[in-house]
Coordinates of C-alpha atoms and ligand atoms in Angstrom, one line a residue:
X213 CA 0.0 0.0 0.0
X214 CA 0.9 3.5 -0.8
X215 CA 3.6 4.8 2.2
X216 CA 3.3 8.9 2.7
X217 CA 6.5 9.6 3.9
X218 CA 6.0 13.0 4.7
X219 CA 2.5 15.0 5.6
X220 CA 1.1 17.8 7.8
X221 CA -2.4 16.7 9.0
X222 CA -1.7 19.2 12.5
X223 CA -1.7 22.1 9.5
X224 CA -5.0 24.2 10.0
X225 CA -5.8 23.5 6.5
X226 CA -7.1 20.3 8.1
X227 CA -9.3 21.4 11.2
X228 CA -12.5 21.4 9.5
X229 CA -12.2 17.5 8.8
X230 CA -8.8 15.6 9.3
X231 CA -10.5 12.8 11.3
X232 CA -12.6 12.5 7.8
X233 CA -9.5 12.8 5.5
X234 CA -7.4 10.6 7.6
X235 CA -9.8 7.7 8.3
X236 CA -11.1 7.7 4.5
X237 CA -6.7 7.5 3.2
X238 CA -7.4 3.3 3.6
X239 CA -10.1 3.8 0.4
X240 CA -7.6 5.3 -1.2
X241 CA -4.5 2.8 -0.8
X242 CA -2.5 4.6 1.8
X243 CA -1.3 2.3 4.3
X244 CA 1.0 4.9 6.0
X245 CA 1.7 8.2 7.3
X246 CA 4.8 9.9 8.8
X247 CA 3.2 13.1 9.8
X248 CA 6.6 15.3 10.2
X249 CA 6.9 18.5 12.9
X250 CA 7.9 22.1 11.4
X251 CA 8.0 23.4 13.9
X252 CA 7.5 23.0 18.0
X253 CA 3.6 23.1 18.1
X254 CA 3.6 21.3 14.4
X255 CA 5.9 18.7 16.7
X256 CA 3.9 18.3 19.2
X257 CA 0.6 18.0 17.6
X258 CA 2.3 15.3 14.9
X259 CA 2.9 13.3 18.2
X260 CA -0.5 13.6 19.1
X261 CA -2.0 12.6 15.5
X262 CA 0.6 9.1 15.9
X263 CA -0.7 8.5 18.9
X264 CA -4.4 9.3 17.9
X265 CA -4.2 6.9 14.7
X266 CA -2.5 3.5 14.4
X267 CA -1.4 3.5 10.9
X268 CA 0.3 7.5 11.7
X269 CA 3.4 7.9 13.2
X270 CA 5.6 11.1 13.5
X271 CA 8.8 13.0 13.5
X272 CA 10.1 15.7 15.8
X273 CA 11.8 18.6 14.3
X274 CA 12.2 22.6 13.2
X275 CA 12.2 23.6 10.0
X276 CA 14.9 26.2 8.5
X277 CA 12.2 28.8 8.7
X278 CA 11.6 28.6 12.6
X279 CA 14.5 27.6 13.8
X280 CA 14.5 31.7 15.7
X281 CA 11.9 29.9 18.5
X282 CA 14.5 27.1 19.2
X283 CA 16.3 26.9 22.6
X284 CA 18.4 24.3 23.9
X285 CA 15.3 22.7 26.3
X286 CA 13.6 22.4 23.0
X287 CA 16.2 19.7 22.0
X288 CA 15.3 18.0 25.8
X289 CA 11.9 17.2 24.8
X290 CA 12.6 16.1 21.4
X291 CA 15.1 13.6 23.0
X292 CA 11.9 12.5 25.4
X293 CA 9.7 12.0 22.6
X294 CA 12.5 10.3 20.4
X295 CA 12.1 7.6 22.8
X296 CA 8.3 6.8 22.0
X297 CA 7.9 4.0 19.4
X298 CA 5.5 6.0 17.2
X299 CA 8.2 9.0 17.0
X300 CA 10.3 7.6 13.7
X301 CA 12.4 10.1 13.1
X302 CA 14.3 14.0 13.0
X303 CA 12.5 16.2 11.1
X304 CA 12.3 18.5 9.0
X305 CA 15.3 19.9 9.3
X306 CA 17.9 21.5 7.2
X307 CA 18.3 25.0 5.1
X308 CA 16.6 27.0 3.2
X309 CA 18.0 30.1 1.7
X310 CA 15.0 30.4 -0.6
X311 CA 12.2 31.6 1.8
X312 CA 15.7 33.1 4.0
X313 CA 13.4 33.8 6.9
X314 CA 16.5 33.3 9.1
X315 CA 20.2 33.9 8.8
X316 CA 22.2 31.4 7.5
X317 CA 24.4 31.1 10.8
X318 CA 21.3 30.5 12.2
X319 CA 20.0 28.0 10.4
X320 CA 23.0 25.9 10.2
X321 CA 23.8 26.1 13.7
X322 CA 20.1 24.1 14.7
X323 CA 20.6 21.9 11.5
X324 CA 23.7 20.5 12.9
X325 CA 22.0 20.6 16.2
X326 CA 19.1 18.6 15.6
X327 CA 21.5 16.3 13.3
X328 CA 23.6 15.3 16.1
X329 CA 20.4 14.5 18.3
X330 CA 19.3 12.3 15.6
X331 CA 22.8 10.8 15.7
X332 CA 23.3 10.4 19.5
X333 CA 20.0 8.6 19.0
X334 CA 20.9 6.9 15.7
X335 CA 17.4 8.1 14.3
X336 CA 16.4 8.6 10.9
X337 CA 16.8 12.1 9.5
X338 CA 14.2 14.0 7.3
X339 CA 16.2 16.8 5.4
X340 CA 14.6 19.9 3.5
X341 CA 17.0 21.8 1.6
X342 CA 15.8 24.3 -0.9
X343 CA 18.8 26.8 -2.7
X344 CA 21.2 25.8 -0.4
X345 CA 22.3 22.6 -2.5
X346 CA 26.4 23.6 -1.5
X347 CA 26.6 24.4 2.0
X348 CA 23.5 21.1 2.9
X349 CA 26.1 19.2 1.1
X350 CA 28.9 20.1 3.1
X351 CA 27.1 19.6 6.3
X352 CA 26.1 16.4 5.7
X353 CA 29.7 15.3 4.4
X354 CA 31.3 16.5 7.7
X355 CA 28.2 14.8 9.7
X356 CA 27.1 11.9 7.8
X357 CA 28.5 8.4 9.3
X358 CA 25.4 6.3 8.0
X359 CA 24.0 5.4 10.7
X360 CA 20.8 7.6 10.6
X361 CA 18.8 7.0 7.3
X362 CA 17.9 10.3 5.4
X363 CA 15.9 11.8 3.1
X364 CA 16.0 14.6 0.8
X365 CA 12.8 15.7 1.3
X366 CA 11.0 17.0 -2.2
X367 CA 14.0 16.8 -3.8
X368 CA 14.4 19.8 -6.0
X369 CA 18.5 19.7 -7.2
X370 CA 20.6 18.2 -10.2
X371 CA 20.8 14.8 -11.0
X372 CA 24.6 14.9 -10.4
X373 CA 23.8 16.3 -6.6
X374 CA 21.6 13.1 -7.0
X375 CA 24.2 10.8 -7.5
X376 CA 25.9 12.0 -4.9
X377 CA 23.3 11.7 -2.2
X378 CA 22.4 8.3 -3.0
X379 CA 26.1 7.5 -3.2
X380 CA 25.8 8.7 0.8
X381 CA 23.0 6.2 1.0
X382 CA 20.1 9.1 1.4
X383 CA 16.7 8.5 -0.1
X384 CA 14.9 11.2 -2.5
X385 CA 11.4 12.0 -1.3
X386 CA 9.2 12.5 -4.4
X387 CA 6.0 14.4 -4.1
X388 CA 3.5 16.3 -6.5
X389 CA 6.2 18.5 -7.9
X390 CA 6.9 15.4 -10.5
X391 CA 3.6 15.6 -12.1
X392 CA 3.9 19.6 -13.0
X393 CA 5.1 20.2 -16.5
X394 CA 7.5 22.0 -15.8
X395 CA 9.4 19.5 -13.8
X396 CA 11.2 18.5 -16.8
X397 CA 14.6 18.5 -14.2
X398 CA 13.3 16.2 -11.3
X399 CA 11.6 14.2 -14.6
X400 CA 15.3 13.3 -15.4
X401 CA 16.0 12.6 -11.9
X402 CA 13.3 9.9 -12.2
X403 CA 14.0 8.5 -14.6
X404 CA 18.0 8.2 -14.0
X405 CA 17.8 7.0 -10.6
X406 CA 16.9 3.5 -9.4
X407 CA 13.4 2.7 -7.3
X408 CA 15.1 1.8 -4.7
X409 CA 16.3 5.0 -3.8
X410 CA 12.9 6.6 -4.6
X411 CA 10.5 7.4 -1.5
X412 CA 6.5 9.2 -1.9
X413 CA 5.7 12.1 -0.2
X414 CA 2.9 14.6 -0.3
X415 CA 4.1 17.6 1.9
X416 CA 0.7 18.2 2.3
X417 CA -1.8 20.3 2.6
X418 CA 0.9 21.4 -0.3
X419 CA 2.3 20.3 -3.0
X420 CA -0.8 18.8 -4.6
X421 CA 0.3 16.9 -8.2
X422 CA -1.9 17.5 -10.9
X423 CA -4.8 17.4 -11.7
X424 CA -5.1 19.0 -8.5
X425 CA -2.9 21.2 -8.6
X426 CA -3.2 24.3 -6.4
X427 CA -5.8 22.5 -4.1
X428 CA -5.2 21.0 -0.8
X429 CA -3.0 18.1 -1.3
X430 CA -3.6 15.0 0.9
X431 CA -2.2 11.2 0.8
X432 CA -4.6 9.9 -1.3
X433 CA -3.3 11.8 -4.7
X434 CA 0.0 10.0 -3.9
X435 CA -1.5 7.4 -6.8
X436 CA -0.8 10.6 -8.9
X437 CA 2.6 10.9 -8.3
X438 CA 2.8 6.9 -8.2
X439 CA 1.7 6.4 -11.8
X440 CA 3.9 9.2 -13.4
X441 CA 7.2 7.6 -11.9
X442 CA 5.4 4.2 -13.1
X443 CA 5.6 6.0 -16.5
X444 CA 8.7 7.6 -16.9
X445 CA 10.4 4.8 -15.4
X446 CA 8.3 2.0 -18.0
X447 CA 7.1 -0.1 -14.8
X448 CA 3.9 -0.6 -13.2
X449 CA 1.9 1.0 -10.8
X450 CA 2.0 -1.7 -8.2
X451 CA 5.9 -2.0 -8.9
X452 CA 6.3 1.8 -7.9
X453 CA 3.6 1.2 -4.6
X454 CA 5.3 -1.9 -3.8
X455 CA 9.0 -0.9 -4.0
X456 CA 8.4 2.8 -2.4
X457 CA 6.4 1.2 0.7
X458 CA 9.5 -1.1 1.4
X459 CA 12.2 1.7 0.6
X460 CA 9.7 3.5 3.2
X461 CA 9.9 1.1 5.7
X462 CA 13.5 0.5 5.8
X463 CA 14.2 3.8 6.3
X464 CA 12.0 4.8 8.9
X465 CA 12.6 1.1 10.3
X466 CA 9.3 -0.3 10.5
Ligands
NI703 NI1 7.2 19.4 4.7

């Protein structure tokens, strides 16, 4: 069944019905959900949805964007809720010099941070990295021992900085950005790297692939996003679902 790597039910796009969106996902083919923390109160409410919902389970993190709210007891109860079975993994965390909300000193100083939490605790680590391809690169080089799995969450760079990463063993996360014409870069990507580095994500309530594009996004369009790497890649649907879900599982460890 179709493995959602990475969601945001706790955004407020959702209050009106995420019980309804989340316990109608099964229809759809979904069989899992890491619902990953943004920021402290995204954190602690993805906690709450994996504990709420058998088939959902979270990760703790602070993204590039927010990382101005973090303090040092922040990284105390992230360790505390590392230790729950349901908490899979570090995330998102990384850089983004895109949106540049914060400086770059900044950013790169709770990256690292929250990368050696996830290393003391040999969890798996959920990366977002947008315009920042060089210095995430770096980081990781001097970090990166392999024994945390990563992914590059919605993985937006070259197809030589893909070869790289998987050479490091990291996973691509894959979302709705595929299915956009203009994605003729990530379409290469696809196509050039094997399944088994390949994970699904939505990033919703963004992200949505088309023909939704622009609406909320949620796990069940996945199948979109399933069928074009099904496409580009000459395989079948259930090949991509198959392969993805077990790619998923090994690197969350489930
Ligand atoms: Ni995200």
């Amino acid at each position: 069944m179709i493995f959602d790597t990475h969601a945001h039910y706790d955004d407020e796009a959702f209050d009106e019905d995420r019980d309804e969106v989340l316990t109608s996902l099964r229809e759809w083919g979904v069989g899992t959900v890491v619902n990953v923390g943004a920021s402290m109160e995204g954190s602690r409410r993805s906690v709450s949805l994996s504990e709420q919902y058998e088939f959902v389970y979270s990760a703790v993190g602070v993204h590039p964007d927010e990382v101005g709210e973090l303090r040092e007891e922040d990284m105390e109860w992230m360790r505390e809720q590392l230790q729950k079975p349901k908490v899979v993994a570090v995330g998102e965390i990384g850089l983004d010099y895109y949106w540049d909300k914060e400086g770059h000193d900044l950013q790169k100083k709770w990256f690292l941070r929250q990368l050696e939490l996830a290393k003391e605790l040999k969890k798996p680590v959920i990366i977002h990295s947008r315009e920042a391809a060089a210095d995430t690169m770096e980081l990781l080089k001097a970090n990166y021992h392999g024994e945390m799995p990563m992914v590059m969450h919605c993985y937006s760079y070259s197809m030589e900085m893909a070869r790289e990463y998987r050479k490091m063993g990291l996973y691509l996360g894959i979302g709705g950005v595929l299915t956009f014409k203009n994605a003729k870069k990530l379409k290469e990507v696809v196509e050039n790297i094997p399944l088994t580095s390949i994970v699904l994500e939505t990033d919703c309530p963004y992200m949505a692939p088309e023909p939704n594009r622009g609406k909320r996004n949620n796990s069940a369009y996945i199948r979109y996003v399933a069928e074009k790497i099904a496409e580009l890649k000459g395989i079948t649907y259930e090949e991509v679902v198959e392969q993805t879900e077990k790619n998923a599982r090994e690197m969350y460890r489930l």
